[in-house]
Short mmCIF file of C-alpha atoms and ligand atoms in Angstrom, two decimals:
data_model
loop_
_atom_site.label_atom_id
_atom_site.label_comp_id
_atom_site.label_asym_id
_atom_site.label_seq_id
_atom_site.Cartn_x
_atom_site.Cartn_y
_atom_site.Cartn_z
CA UNK A 150 -11.88 -84.05 49.85
CA UNK A 151 -12.62 -80.41 50.59
CA UNK A 152 -15.13 -79.31 53.04
CA UNK A 153 -18.37 -78.08 51.19
CA UNK A 154 -19.03 -74.48 51.03
CA UNK A 155 -21.57 -72.60 52.92
CA UNK A 156 -24.45 -70.22 51.96
CA UNK A 157 -26.61 -68.46 54.09
CA UNK A 158 -30.24 -67.91 53.27
CA UNK A 159 -31.49 -64.69 55.23
CA UNK A 160 -35.21 -65.09 55.21
CA UNK A 161 -37.70 -67.91 54.54
CA UNK A 162 -38.33 -68.41 50.92
CA UNK A 163 -39.98 -71.19 49.01
CA UNK A 164 -37.90 -74.02 50.76
CA UNK A 165 -38.47 -76.67 47.93
CA UNK A 166 -36.55 -73.69 45.21
CA UNK A 167 -34.30 -73.08 48.16
CA UNK A 168 -33.40 -76.76 48.54
CA UNK A 169 -31.58 -76.61 44.98
CA UNK A 170 -28.59 -75.00 46.84
CA UNK A 171 -28.14 -77.90 48.80
CA UNK A 172 -27.18 -79.88 45.88
CA UNK A 173 -23.99 -77.87 46.09
CA UNK A 174 -23.36 -76.17 49.38
CA UNK A 175 -24.33 -76.37 53.09
CA UNK A 176 -27.42 -74.35 53.67
CA UNK A 177 -28.14 -72.37 56.81
CA UNK A 178 -31.46 -70.99 55.85
CA UNK A 179 -33.64 -68.51 58.06
CA UNK A 180 -36.65 -70.23 59.77
CA UNK A 181 -38.67 -66.83 60.34
CA UNK A 182 -38.56 -63.44 58.89
CA UNK A 183 -36.11 -61.36 60.40
CA UNK A 184 -35.07 -57.57 60.65
CA UNK A 185 -31.47 -58.10 61.32
CA UNK A 186 -29.38 -55.60 63.15
CA UNK A 187 -26.15 -54.68 61.26
CA UNK A 188 -24.23 -56.81 63.93
CA UNK A 189 -26.40 -59.91 62.97
CA UNK A 190 -25.90 -59.49 59.34
CA UNK A 191 -22.24 -59.30 59.88
CA UNK A 192 -22.60 -62.32 62.10
CA UNK A 193 -24.22 -64.23 59.42
CA UNK A 194 -21.85 -63.31 56.72
CA UNK A 195 -19.05 -64.20 58.83
CA UNK A 196 -18.30 -67.84 57.72
CA UNK A 197 -20.06 -68.20 54.60
CA UNK A 198 -19.18 -68.03 50.78
CA UNK A 199 -22.44 -66.78 49.47
CA UNK A 200 -25.77 -65.39 50.65
CA UNK A 201 -29.23 -65.01 49.15
CA UNK A 202 -30.63 -62.12 50.41
CA UNK A 203 -34.00 -60.28 50.61
CA UNK A 204 -34.47 -56.32 49.66
CA UNK A 205 -34.72 -55.65 53.43
CA UNK A 206 -31.25 -57.24 54.10
CA UNK A 207 -28.77 -54.18 54.26
CA UNK A 208 -25.26 -55.16 53.37
CA UNK A 209 -22.49 -52.41 53.55
CA UNK A 210 -18.74 -52.22 54.27
CA UNK A 211 -18.87 -52.70 58.10
CA UNK A 212 -21.30 -55.96 57.40
CA UNK A 213 -18.41 -57.75 55.17
CA UNK A 214 -15.43 -56.44 57.11
CA UNK A 215 -15.07 -59.95 58.73
CA UNK A 216 -16.60 -61.79 55.83
CA UNK A 217 -13.40 -63.36 54.48
CA UNK A 218 -14.86 -66.17 52.64
CA UNK A 219 -17.61 -64.31 50.87
CA UNK A 220 -17.81 -64.57 47.42
CA UNK A 221 -21.26 -63.71 46.24
CA UNK A 222 -24.58 -62.01 47.14
CA UNK A 223 -27.49 -63.17 45.38
CA UNK A 224 -30.25 -60.34 46.08
CA UNK A 225 -33.52 -61.54 45.40
CA UNK A 226 -35.05 -58.44 43.79
CA UNK A 227 -34.33 -56.21 40.79
CA UNK A 228 -33.57 -53.29 42.87
CA UNK A 229 -30.48 -53.62 45.07
CA UNK A 230 -30.18 -50.09 46.90
CA UNK A 231 -30.06 -52.05 50.13
CA UNK A 232 -26.49 -53.26 48.91
CA UNK A 233 -23.14 -51.38 48.93
CA UNK A 234 -22.43 -51.92 45.59
CA UNK A 235 -19.01 -50.28 45.68
CA UNK A 236 -17.78 -52.02 49.19
CA UNK A 237 -18.91 -55.24 47.80
CA UNK A 238 -17.05 -54.79 44.73
CA UNK A 239 -13.97 -53.72 45.98
CA UNK A 240 -14.26 -56.89 48.63
CA UNK A 241 -14.51 -58.67 45.13
CA UNK A 242 -18.03 -60.17 46.28
CA UNK A 243 -20.07 -60.74 43.06
CA UNK A 244 -23.52 -59.28 43.25
CA UNK A 245 -26.60 -60.56 41.41
CA UNK A 246 -30.23 -59.37 41.09
CA UNK A 247 -33.42 -60.65 39.43
CA UNK A 248 -34.34 -58.48 36.65
CA UNK A 249 -36.99 -59.69 33.87
CA UNK A 250 -39.18 -62.18 36.01
CA UNK A 251 -41.12 -59.63 37.89
CA UNK A 252 -41.57 -57.14 35.03
CA UNK A 253 -44.88 -57.80 33.88
CA UNK A 254 -46.53 -58.79 37.39
CA UNK A 255 -45.20 -55.51 38.64
CA UNK A 256 -46.41 -53.27 35.68
CA UNK A 257 -49.89 -54.99 36.53
CA UNK A 258 -49.42 -53.81 40.15
CA UNK A 259 -48.64 -50.20 38.91
CA UNK A 260 -52.18 -50.52 37.49
CA UNK A 261 -53.97 -51.95 40.22
CA UNK A 262 -52.72 -48.78 42.34
CA UNK A 263 -53.49 -46.52 39.65
CA UNK A 264 -57.06 -47.86 39.26
CA UNK A 265 -57.46 -48.07 43.29
CA UNK A 266 -56.37 -44.80 43.62
CA UNK A 267 -58.02 -42.81 40.65
CA UNK A 268 -61.30 -44.48 41.54
CA UNK A 269 -61.12 -44.26 45.15
CA UNK A 270 -61.75 -47.94 45.78
CA UNK A 271 -60.07 -48.62 49.25
CA UNK A 272 -61.65 -45.41 50.30
CA UNK A 273 -65.04 -46.41 49.09
CA UNK A 274 -64.78 -49.91 50.46
CA UNK A 275 -63.89 -48.39 54.08
CA UNK A 276 -66.91 -46.13 53.89
CA UNK A 277 -68.93 -49.11 52.97
CA UNK A 278 -67.71 -51.51 55.71
CA UNK A 279 -68.27 -48.76 57.99
CA UNK A 280 -71.78 -48.75 57.57
CA UNK A 281 -72.24 -45.56 55.86
CA UNK A 282 -74.10 -46.76 52.82
CA UNK A 283 -77.63 -46.09 53.70
CA UNK A 284 -78.65 -44.60 50.25
CA UNK A 285 -77.47 -43.97 46.69
CA UNK A 286 -75.83 -40.48 45.98
CA UNK A 287 -75.10 -39.43 42.48
CA UNK A 288 -72.33 -37.46 43.60
CA UNK A 289 -70.69 -39.88 45.96
CA UNK A 290 -67.22 -40.98 45.82
CA UNK A 291 -66.21 -39.35 42.59
CA UNK A 292 -63.03 -40.52 41.09
CA UNK A 293 -60.77 -39.76 38.06
CA UNK A 294 -61.14 -40.96 34.74
CA UNK A 295 -58.03 -43.07 33.15
CA UNK A 296 -59.21 -43.48 29.68
CA UNK A 297 -58.55 -40.48 27.63
CA UNK A 298 -56.16 -39.11 30.04
CA UNK A 299 -52.50 -38.46 30.08
CA UNK A 300 -50.16 -40.99 31.90
CA UNK A 301 -46.84 -39.65 32.96
CA UNK A 302 -43.86 -42.58 33.41
CA UNK A 303 -40.86 -41.43 35.18
CA UNK A 304 -38.08 -44.07 34.49
CA UNK A 305 -38.66 -45.88 31.40
CA UNK A 306 -36.50 -49.34 31.91
CA UNK A 307 -38.30 -52.46 31.58
CA UNK A 308 -40.96 -51.83 34.09
CA UNK A 309 -41.59 -48.67 32.68
CA UNK A 310 -41.84 -50.00 29.04
CA UNK A 311 -44.64 -52.64 30.49
CA UNK A 312 -46.43 -50.17 32.25
CA UNK A 313 -46.74 -47.89 29.05
CA UNK A 314 -47.71 -50.63 26.87
CA UNK A 315 -50.62 -51.30 29.09
CA UNK A 316 -52.01 -47.72 28.79
CA UNK A 317 -52.86 -48.61 24.95
CA UNK A 318 -56.10 -50.42 26.44
CA UNK A 319 -57.13 -47.16 28.32
CA UNK A 320 -56.64 -44.99 25.24
CA UNK A 321 -54.38 -42.95 27.26
CA UNK A 322 -51.74 -40.70 25.67
CA UNK A 323 -48.36 -41.65 27.27
CA UNK A 324 -45.43 -39.27 28.17
CA UNK A 325 -42.32 -40.67 30.00
CA UNK A 326 -39.07 -39.06 31.36
CA UNK A 327 -35.66 -40.95 31.28
CA UNK A 328 -32.22 -39.91 31.52
CA UNK A 329 -31.81 -41.50 28.40
CA UNK A 330 -34.15 -41.25 25.42
CA UNK A 331 -35.38 -44.71 24.22
CA UNK A 332 -34.77 -45.78 20.59
CA UNK A 333 -37.66 -44.34 18.46
CA UNK A 334 -38.67 -48.09 17.63
CA UNK A 335 -39.24 -48.89 21.42
CA UNK A 336 -40.95 -45.53 22.03
CA UNK A 337 -43.19 -46.42 18.99
CA UNK A 338 -43.91 -49.83 20.39
CA UNK A 339 -44.85 -48.27 23.70
CA UNK A 340 -46.71 -45.47 22.12
CA UNK A 341 -44.76 -42.85 24.66
CA UNK A 342 -43.01 -39.87 23.91
CA UNK A 343 -39.90 -38.64 25.75
CA UNK A 344 -40.53 -35.00 27.43
CA UNK A 345 -38.13 -33.15 29.89
CA UNK A 346 -38.93 -33.68 33.77
CA UNK A 347 -40.88 -30.57 34.31
CA UNK A 348 -43.14 -31.04 31.29
CA UNK A 349 -43.84 -34.39 32.66
CA UNK A 350 -44.76 -33.25 35.94
CA UNK A 351 -46.95 -30.50 34.56
CA UNK A 352 -48.80 -32.41 31.72
CA UNK A 353 -49.62 -35.94 33.62
CA UNK A 354 -52.97 -36.67 34.72
CA UNK A 355 -51.50 -39.90 36.21
CA UNK A 356 -47.84 -40.24 37.34
CA UNK A 357 -46.37 -43.42 37.65
CA UNK A 358 -42.71 -43.58 39.47
CA UNK A 359 -40.13 -46.39 38.11
CA UNK A 360 -37.23 -44.87 38.80
CA UNK A 361 -34.27 -47.03 41.05
CA UNK A 362 -33.35 -45.25 43.89
CA UNK A 363 -30.09 -43.74 44.31
CA UNK A 364 -28.45 -40.26 45.51
CA UNK A 365 -29.72 -38.94 42.06
CA UNK A 366 -33.46 -39.99 42.72
CA UNK A 367 -33.47 -39.10 46.58
CA UNK A 368 -36.68 -37.05 46.75
CA UNK A 369 -37.05 -36.81 43.00
CA UNK A 370 -40.71 -36.01 43.89
CA UNK A 371 -40.66 -33.50 46.77
CA UNK A 372 -42.63 -30.37 47.55
CA UNK A 373 -41.33 -28.60 44.43
CA UNK A 374 -42.15 -31.10 42.13
CA UNK A 375 -45.44 -31.64 43.54
CA UNK A 376 -46.38 -28.17 43.43
CA UNK A 377 -45.78 -28.62 39.54
CA UNK A 378 -48.31 -31.18 39.03
CA UNK A 379 -51.82 -31.07 38.44
CA UNK A 380 -54.26 -30.72 41.58
CA UNK A 381 -56.27 -33.31 39.71
CA UNK A 382 -53.38 -35.79 39.52
CA UNK A 383 -52.93 -39.03 40.92
CA UNK A 384 -49.36 -40.29 41.71
CA UNK A 385 -48.43 -44.02 41.67
CA UNK A 386 -45.02 -45.06 43.47
CA UNK A 387 -43.79 -48.68 42.92
CA UNK A 388 -40.12 -47.75 42.77
CA UNK A 389 -38.82 -47.30 46.37
CA UNK A 390 -39.30 -45.40 49.33
CA UNK A 391 -36.94 -42.48 49.24
CA UNK A 392 -37.73 -41.67 45.66
CA UNK A 393 -40.81 -39.64 47.35
CA UNK A 394 -40.68 -37.20 50.12
CA UNK A 395 -43.55 -38.73 52.15
CA UNK A 396 -43.72 -35.79 54.40
CA UNK A 397 -44.30 -33.54 51.35
CA UNK A 398 -46.66 -35.94 49.55
CA UNK A 399 -48.95 -36.57 52.72
CA UNK A 400 -48.96 -32.56 53.01
CA UNK A 401 -50.08 -32.10 49.35
CA UNK A 402 -52.86 -34.94 49.77
CA UNK A 403 -54.27 -33.25 52.70
CA UNK A 404 -54.26 -29.79 51.36
CA UNK A 405 -55.93 -31.08 48.04
CA UNK A 406 -52.86 -29.86 45.97
CA UNK A 407 -52.85 -33.64 44.60
CA UNK A 408 -55.82 -35.55 43.97
CA UNK A 409 -54.80 -39.12 45.26
CA UNK A 410 -51.69 -41.44 45.37
CA UNK A 411 -51.38 -45.29 45.35
CA UNK A 412 -47.87 -46.50 47.20
CA UNK A 413 -46.32 -49.68 47.58
CA UNK A 414 -42.98 -48.29 48.88
CA UNK A 415 -41.96 -45.90 51.87
CA UNK A 416 -39.06 -43.89 52.92
CA UNK A 417 -38.82 -45.91 56.33
CA UNK A 418 -40.38 -49.00 55.46
CA UNK A 419 -42.04 -50.92 57.07
CA UNK A 420 -42.92 -47.53 59.00
CA UNK A 421 -45.37 -45.60 57.09
CA UNK A 422 -45.28 -41.77 57.78
CA UNK A 423 -48.16 -41.13 59.86
CA UNK A 424 -49.66 -38.33 57.94
CA UNK A 425 -49.79 -40.56 54.49
CA UNK A 426 -51.77 -43.13 57.15
CA UNK A 427 -54.20 -40.38 57.94
CA UNK A 428 -54.64 -39.31 54.34
CA UNK A 429 -58.07 -40.63 53.06
CA UNK A 430 -56.86 -40.55 49.40
CA UNK A 431 -53.96 -42.65 49.45
CA UNK A 432 -54.16 -46.44 48.47
CA UNK A 433 -51.34 -47.98 50.31
CA UNK A 434 -49.86 -51.47 49.95
CA UNK A 435 -46.82 -53.33 51.84
CA UNK A 436 -44.41 -53.53 49.26
CA UNK A 437 -46.17 -56.29 47.37
CA UNK A 438 -45.84 -55.17 43.71
CA UNK A 439 -44.08 -58.39 42.43
CA UNK A 440 -46.22 -60.56 44.78
CA UNK A 441 -47.69 -62.87 42.63
CA UNK A 442 -47.02 -66.38 43.82
CA UNK A 443 -45.58 -67.30 40.11
CA UNK A 444 -43.44 -64.45 40.09
CA UNK A 445 -42.25 -64.61 43.77
CA UNK A 446 -41.04 -68.01 42.87
CA UNK A 447 -39.47 -67.29 39.96
CA UNK A 448 -37.32 -64.54 41.61
CA UNK A 449 -36.34 -66.85 44.04
CA UNK A 450 -35.48 -69.54 41.49
CA UNK A 451 -33.36 -66.94 39.38
CA UNK A 452 -31.42 -66.01 42.66
CA UNK A 453 -30.81 -69.37 43.42
CA UNK A 454 -29.34 -69.82 39.81
CA UNK A 455 -27.34 -66.76 40.11
CA UNK A 456 -25.70 -68.00 43.50
CA UNK A 457 -24.83 -71.23 42.13
CA UNK A 458 -23.32 -69.79 39.08
CA UNK A 459 -21.64 -67.02 41.05
CA UNK A 460 -20.12 -69.74 43.42
CA UNK A 461 -18.60 -71.49 40.56
CA UNK A 462 -20.97 -74.52 40.09
CA UNK A 463 -23.62 -75.65 37.64
CA UNK A 464 -24.07 -75.05 33.98
CA UNK A 465 -23.48 -71.62 34.08
CA UNK A 466 -20.28 -71.63 36.58
CA UNK A 467 -18.56 -68.32 36.83
CA UNK A 468 -21.12 -66.50 34.63
CA UNK A 469 -24.06 -65.73 36.69
CA UNK A 470 -26.85 -64.68 34.46
CA UNK A 471 -27.74 -61.23 36.33
CA UNK A 472 -24.25 -59.91 37.42
CA UNK A 473 -24.60 -56.52 38.87
CA UNK A 474 -20.94 -55.58 39.40
CA UNK A 475 -18.66 -57.24 36.70
CA UNK A 476 -15.77 -55.14 38.50
CA UNK A 477 -16.17 -57.55 41.36
CA UNK A 478 -14.27 -60.23 39.65
CA UNK A 479 -11.53 -58.02 38.69
CA UNK A 480 -11.03 -57.44 42.12
CA UNK A 481 -11.16 -61.05 43.12
CA UNK A 482 -8.51 -61.69 40.04
CA UNK A 483 -11.27 -63.88 38.36
C1 DGY B 749 -37.60 -55.69 43.88
O1 DGY B 749 -37.62 -56.72 42.96
O2 DGY B 749 -36.99 -54.64 43.71
C2 DGY B 749 -38.93 -55.46 44.70
O3 DGY B 749 -39.19 -54.02 44.98
C3 DGY B 749 -38.94 -56.43 45.42
O4 DGY B 749 -39.72 -57.41 45.09
#
């Protein structure tokens, strides 16, 4: 009988879900949340056939140089800019992600940040907890309305569309910018109108960023873009750090060139730019947009299904539901 294959689970994630991997493989699962060094990643991948990884685990060409058995990486996340897809494809390593299951939860969170930033919720709470509330003032902590305003969405994939659909309830006009325009039927369903990026920046009262991160979207919102926005506008980033130039954003927030921001992602996570930490008009959360219990479980479950299938086991053997790099199979000759 041939030896069982091995998989590495890089972070502690719902052990009862991860246990499904044990029906097929020997599993080495991390006992604690770990920020791996590149050498530790290379070590972990060296003798395994597959890995279940989180979006903070970086895997590039050097990480897989000695990973001769590696055939599949299942990312627990829809975004996969932590992975060097070209290098993994060339090495015949199938990569999967977890789309769809987090769409609605993440869209909910865009609105959480938008409402909190526009209505100064965390700033107000800090003020109250600090004991300042000794009288009631009519002009205190005035925020910005959502109803009747214009919502801009940069990136109109699944999550962007889910954000747009929620705007109907607030009676907002929705504009979006995306490389390609949506079908007219989808635009109607989202009540959203395509505009160029410049118009999006200039016309939005509230701008939500939902684009994937890559060379084409690095600092998609930097000083020049911020200068085009209304000084009364609110910016929300639930996409990825690096889409926004954090230093430029902090500068705009401090100088009153932007009213407020709600951020879930940062350029150097888990470090947050000190200038952002110093701004009172920004709501900061630690990359939790998809973090409802049900959704995080669903993401891990989907990643487990993907890994089982990518390693040729289970009902979807060799047909992982969310394969990102079909060319890896060619490189492998599958
Ligand atoms: C994703 O799925 O890409 C999120 O950022 C992590 O939950």
